[in-house]
């Protein structure tokens, strides 16, 4: 059976398995007298390249309906579609420390982080159109923490508030050319959490100290999932199939929130 090549399968200007990454990090520190300082930092990385599927077919079965070309060079492959990959990640943080008294310090920590990932590969790694998955993924996180610490000759303590918010989503777009179908799945997860905590330590003797702490945290999550099988390259569902879409967390109180209370005590020698 002659091979039917619909695409340029050599791609001399499109090397597979390549990766180009740029990354950088910087920080600035501001001192406001002897009692206060602000530290601002940030980082960013940018990656571009051509992902290569981890599996390379070595030979076709004798009864294979789609025989394929196997290059003699072990490092050469055949693909029916040009692979593509990119990744962008970055974040920033600010920490403000203020000594409000000789033994009392207030600290605020704020951060932001974002990531954007996209991968498209020819999963069968042959010149035939069999399957091509496309995987997108996006994430964003914003944490905030505020603490107040104190210290004396025999007594130390810390109390604080924490808040966290995350938004993320990802999915899979899988084209199945032989079947003439396409699976599309997308899910998103939103998370919000907050906590209040405290810890104290007291030196009973020169070598013996007692430490105890409490914490209360509450977390809420909501997940939305959308899946469906469609005719290839269209928005028409396959016959006898129906796309599904549902949300978890908004109507189910137990799934939506999770509150935790904890306490501990330690005697150190």
Short mmCIF file of C-alpha atoms in Angstrom, two decimals:
data_model
loop_
_atom_site.label_atom_id
_atom_site.label_comp_id
_atom_site.label_asym_id
_atom_site.label_seq_id
_atom_site.Cartn_x
_atom_site.Cartn_y
_atom_site.Cartn_z
CA UNK A 1 0.00 0.00 0.00
CA UNK A 2 1.67 3.27 -1.01
CA UNK A 3 2.02 5.93 1.64
CA UNK A 4 -0.29 8.90 1.13
CA UNK A 5 1.58 12.00 2.29
CA UNK A 6 -0.73 14.98 2.68
CA UNK A 7 1.83 17.15 4.45
CA UNK A 8 5.52 17.98 4.35
CA UNK A 9 6.66 15.39 6.89
CA UNK A 10 10.32 16.36 7.04
CA UNK A 11 9.94 19.94 8.33
CA UNK A 12 13.65 20.85 8.10
CA UNK A 13 13.01 24.30 9.60
CA UNK A 14 10.84 22.97 12.40
CA UNK A 15 13.10 20.90 14.65
CA UNK A 16 11.31 18.59 17.06
CA UNK A 17 12.23 18.49 20.72
CA UNK A 18 13.67 22.01 20.73
CA UNK A 19 13.29 24.38 23.65
CA UNK A 20 14.19 28.04 24.10
CA UNK A 21 13.74 29.47 27.58
CA UNK A 22 14.30 32.94 28.94
CA UNK A 23 14.02 33.64 32.65
CA UNK A 24 14.71 36.58 34.90
CA UNK A 25 14.35 37.65 38.51
CA UNK A 26 14.77 40.99 40.23
CA UNK A 27 14.14 42.54 43.62
CA UNK A 28 14.23 45.98 45.19
CA UNK A 29 14.61 46.78 48.86
CA UNK A 30 13.48 50.09 50.36
CA UNK A 31 14.45 51.05 53.91
CA UNK A 32 12.32 53.65 55.67
CA UNK A 33 14.54 54.59 58.56
CA UNK A 34 15.59 51.91 61.05
CA UNK A 35 12.15 50.44 61.78
CA UNK A 36 10.54 49.75 58.40
CA UNK A 37 11.48 48.14 55.11
CA UNK A 38 9.76 47.07 51.90
CA UNK A 39 11.05 44.23 49.72
CA UNK A 40 9.57 43.94 46.22
CA UNK A 41 10.50 41.00 43.99
CA UNK A 42 9.38 39.58 40.68
CA UNK A 43 10.23 36.80 38.26
CA UNK A 44 9.24 35.80 34.75
CA UNK A 45 10.04 32.88 32.47
CA UNK A 46 9.16 32.44 28.81
CA UNK A 47 9.56 29.11 27.05
CA UNK A 48 9.04 28.42 23.38
CA UNK A 49 9.78 25.18 21.61
CA UNK A 50 8.53 22.21 19.67
CA UNK A 51 7.50 19.33 21.94
CA UNK A 52 8.19 15.80 20.73
CA UNK A 53 5.99 12.91 21.76
CA UNK A 54 7.78 10.52 24.09
CA UNK A 55 7.00 7.47 21.94
CA UNK A 56 8.50 6.83 18.49
CA UNK A 57 7.04 3.94 16.46
CA UNK A 58 9.73 1.52 15.32
CA UNK A 59 7.74 -0.83 13.07
CA UNK A 60 4.22 -1.44 11.88
CA UNK A 61 2.34 -4.68 12.49
CA UNK A 62 2.17 -6.99 9.45
CA UNK A 63 -1.60 -6.50 9.25
CA UNK A 64 -1.53 -2.76 9.91
CA UNK A 65 -4.19 -0.86 7.97
CA UNK A 66 -2.01 2.24 7.93
CA UNK A 67 1.61 1.28 7.26
CA UNK A 68 3.97 4.15 7.96
CA UNK A 69 7.46 5.22 7.10
CA UNK A 70 10.23 4.38 9.58
CA UNK A 71 13.32 6.55 8.96
CA UNK A 72 16.65 4.75 9.21
CA UNK A 73 18.02 7.54 11.36
CA UNK A 74 16.90 6.91 14.95
CA UNK A 75 16.66 10.67 15.57
CA UNK A 76 14.34 11.30 12.63
CA UNK A 77 10.57 11.16 12.94
CA UNK A 78 7.53 11.66 10.75
CA UNK A 79 4.59 13.81 11.77
CA UNK A 80 1.45 14.88 9.96
CA UNK A 81 1.07 18.12 11.93
CA UNK A 82 3.54 20.69 13.18
CA UNK A 83 3.88 20.50 16.95
CA UNK A 84 3.74 23.67 19.01
CA UNK A 85 4.45 24.48 22.64
CA UNK A 86 4.68 27.58 24.79
CA UNK A 87 4.82 28.40 28.47
CA UNK A 88 4.66 31.75 30.25
CA UNK A 89 5.06 32.00 34.01
CA UNK A 90 5.54 35.00 36.22
CA UNK A 91 4.87 36.46 39.60
CA UNK A 92 5.49 39.33 41.98
CA UNK A 93 5.63 39.69 45.75
CA UNK A 94 5.85 42.53 48.24
CA UNK A 95 6.84 42.18 51.90
CA UNK A 96 6.43 45.14 54.23
CA UNK A 97 7.88 44.96 57.76
CA UNK A 98 7.20 47.66 60.33
CA UNK A 99 8.59 47.65 63.87
CA UNK A 100 5.71 49.33 65.68
CA UNK A 101 7.43 49.03 69.07
CA UNK A 102 10.72 47.76 70.48
CA UNK A 103 9.34 44.22 70.83
CA UNK A 104 6.48 44.32 68.31
CA UNK A 105 6.71 43.80 64.51
CA UNK A 106 3.95 43.98 61.89
CA UNK A 107 4.55 42.14 58.60
CA UNK A 108 2.44 42.12 55.45
CA UNK A 109 3.12 39.69 52.59
CA UNK A 110 1.29 40.06 49.26
CA UNK A 111 1.95 37.97 46.16
CA UNK A 112 0.60 37.30 42.68
CA UNK A 113 1.42 34.43 40.33
CA UNK A 114 0.22 33.54 36.84
CA UNK A 115 0.96 30.74 34.40
CA UNK A 116 -0.16 30.05 30.83
CA UNK A 117 0.68 26.74 29.14
CA UNK A 118 -0.21 25.44 25.67
CA UNK A 119 0.89 22.17 24.03
CA UNK A 120 -0.07 20.68 20.65
CA UNK A 121 1.52 17.43 19.45
CA UNK A 122 1.09 14.65 16.91
CA UNK A 123 0.60 11.81 19.39
CA UNK A 124 1.05 8.93 16.93
CA UNK A 125 4.29 10.42 15.47
CA UNK A 126 3.60 9.17 11.96
CA UNK A 127 2.85 10.86 8.65
CA UNK A 128 -0.78 9.71 8.88
CA UNK A 129 -3.52 11.78 10.48
CA UNK A 130 -4.47 9.65 13.46
CA UNK A 131 -4.69 11.75 16.64
CA UNK A 132 -3.57 15.22 17.72
CA UNK A 133 -4.16 16.43 21.30
CA UNK A 134 -4.19 20.11 22.21
CA UNK A 135 -3.74 20.89 25.92
CA UNK A 136 -4.24 24.40 27.34
CA UNK A 137 -3.77 25.28 31.02
CA UNK A 138 -4.02 28.60 32.86
CA UNK A 139 -3.53 29.33 36.56
CA UNK A 140 -3.64 32.42 38.77
CA UNK A 141 -2.95 32.66 42.51
CA UNK A 142 -3.16 35.62 44.90
CA UNK A 143 -2.13 35.05 48.56
CA UNK A 144 -2.12 37.65 51.33
CA UNK A 145 -0.79 37.27 54.87
CA UNK A 146 -0.66 39.68 57.78
CA UNK A 147 1.24 38.81 60.98
CA UNK A 148 2.01 40.53 64.26
CA UNK A 149 4.92 39.19 66.31
CA UNK A 150 6.17 40.08 69.76
CA UNK A 151 9.12 39.09 71.90
CA UNK A 152 10.19 39.69 75.49
CA UNK A 153 12.84 38.07 77.65
CA UNK A 154 10.69 34.99 78.41
CA UNK A 155 7.66 35.29 76.14
CA UNK A 156 7.29 35.15 72.32
CA UNK A 157 4.11 35.15 70.28
CA UNK A 158 2.77 35.52 66.74
CA UNK A 159 -0.76 36.06 65.44
CA UNK A 160 -1.98 36.50 61.92
CA UNK A 161 -4.53 36.39 59.16
CA UNK A 162 -4.13 34.64 55.81
CA UNK A 163 -6.17 34.79 52.61
CA UNK A 164 -5.76 32.88 49.36
CA UNK A 165 -7.56 33.06 46.01
CA UNK A 166 -6.92 30.80 43.01
CA UNK A 167 -8.47 30.60 39.58
CA UNK A 168 -7.47 27.90 37.14
CA UNK A 169 -8.63 26.09 34.07
CA UNK A 170 -7.43 23.45 31.67
CA UNK A 171 -8.66 20.93 29.21
CA UNK A 172 -8.10 18.60 26.31
CA UNK A 173 -9.00 18.95 22.65
CA UNK A 174 -8.37 15.58 20.99
CA UNK A 175 -8.92 15.17 17.25
CA UNK A 176 -9.48 11.56 16.11
CA UNK A 177 -9.13 11.69 12.33
CA UNK A 178 -9.84 8.06 11.49
CA UNK A 179 -13.09 8.16 13.45
CA UNK A 180 -14.01 11.63 12.20
CA UNK A 181 -14.66 12.81 15.74
CA UNK A 182 -13.26 15.27 18.23
CA UNK A 183 -13.36 15.25 22.01
CA UNK A 184 -13.45 18.62 23.77
CA UNK A 185 -13.15 18.85 27.52
CA UNK A 186 -12.70 21.94 29.65
CA UNK A 187 -12.67 22.29 33.44
CA UNK A 188 -12.21 25.25 35.76
CA UNK A 189 -11.55 25.30 39.51
CA UNK A 190 -11.98 28.35 41.72
CA UNK A 191 -10.64 28.27 45.28
CA UNK A 192 -10.98 30.80 48.08
CA UNK A 193 -9.54 30.24 51.55
CA UNK A 194 -8.81 32.22 54.68
CA UNK A 195 -7.32 31.44 58.07
CA UNK A 196 -6.62 33.01 61.44
CA UNK A 197 -3.84 31.65 63.64
CA UNK A 198 -1.81 32.31 66.73
CA UNK A 199 1.15 30.81 68.55
CA UNK A 200 2.87 31.62 71.83
CA UNK A 201 5.93 30.35 73.63
CA UNK A 202 6.94 30.81 77.26
CA UNK A 203 10.34 29.94 78.75
CA UNK A 204 9.62 28.20 82.03
CA UNK A 205 13.23 27.57 82.95
CA UNK A 206 16.55 28.18 81.27
CA UNK A 207 16.27 24.96 79.24
CA UNK A 208 12.53 24.31 79.31
CA UNK A 209 9.91 26.18 77.27
CA UNK A 210 6.21 25.66 76.58
CA UNK A 211 4.73 26.41 73.13
CA UNK A 212 1.09 26.32 72.05
CA UNK A 213 -0.93 27.44 69.07
CA UNK A 214 -4.38 27.52 67.50
CA UNK A 215 -5.58 27.85 63.93
CA UNK A 216 -8.93 28.13 62.18
CA UNK A 217 -9.17 27.85 58.40
CA UNK A 218 -12.01 27.85 55.90
CA UNK A 219 -11.82 26.85 52.23
CA UNK A 220 -14.40 27.05 49.46
CA UNK A 221 -14.09 25.48 46.03
CA UNK A 222 -16.16 25.42 42.89
CA UNK A 223 -15.45 23.25 39.86
CA UNK A 224 -17.11 23.45 36.45
CA UNK A 225 -16.67 20.61 33.96
CA UNK A 226 -17.72 20.57 30.30
CA UNK A 227 -17.20 17.52 28.06
CA UNK A 228 -18.45 16.50 24.66
CA UNK A 229 -17.83 14.45 21.51
CA UNK A 230 -18.31 16.30 18.22
CA UNK A 231 -17.95 15.74 14.52
CA UNK A 232 -14.39 16.56 13.54
CA UNK A 233 -13.84 20.28 13.04
CA UNK A 234 -17.43 21.24 13.87
CA UNK A 235 -19.59 22.13 16.86
CA UNK A 236 -22.12 19.40 16.00
CA UNK A 237 -22.38 16.65 18.66
CA UNK A 238 -21.95 13.08 17.51
CA UNK A 239 -25.18 11.16 16.93
CA UNK A 240 -26.61 9.61 20.11
CA UNK A 241 -24.29 11.73 22.26
CA UNK A 242 -24.92 14.86 24.26
CA UNK A 243 -22.32 17.24 25.71
CA UNK A 244 -22.27 17.28 29.51
CA UNK A 245 -21.84 20.30 31.71
CA UNK A 246 -22.08 20.48 35.49
CA UNK A 247 -20.84 22.51 38.44
CA UNK A 248 -19.70 21.10 41.78
CA UNK A 249 -19.66 23.25 44.88
CA UNK A 250 -22.39 25.86 44.50
CA UNK A 251 -25.35 23.70 45.55
CA UNK A 252 -23.55 21.17 47.74
CA UNK A 253 -22.52 22.88 50.95
CA UNK A 254 -20.19 20.09 52.02
CA UNK A 255 -18.41 20.10 48.68
CA UNK A 256 -18.23 23.89 48.60
CA UNK A 257 -16.62 24.58 51.96
CA UNK A 258 -14.26 22.92 54.38
CA UNK A 259 -13.60 24.44 57.80
CA UNK A 260 -10.72 23.22 59.97
CA UNK A 261 -9.87 23.92 63.59
CA UNK A 262 -6.61 22.82 65.15
CA UNK A 263 -4.54 23.36 68.26
CA UNK A 264 -1.19 22.09 69.58
CA UNK A 265 1.05 22.30 72.62
CA UNK A 266 4.70 21.38 72.99
CA UNK A 267 7.05 21.17 75.92
CA UNK A 268 10.63 21.61 74.79
CA UNK A 269 13.73 20.79 76.76
#
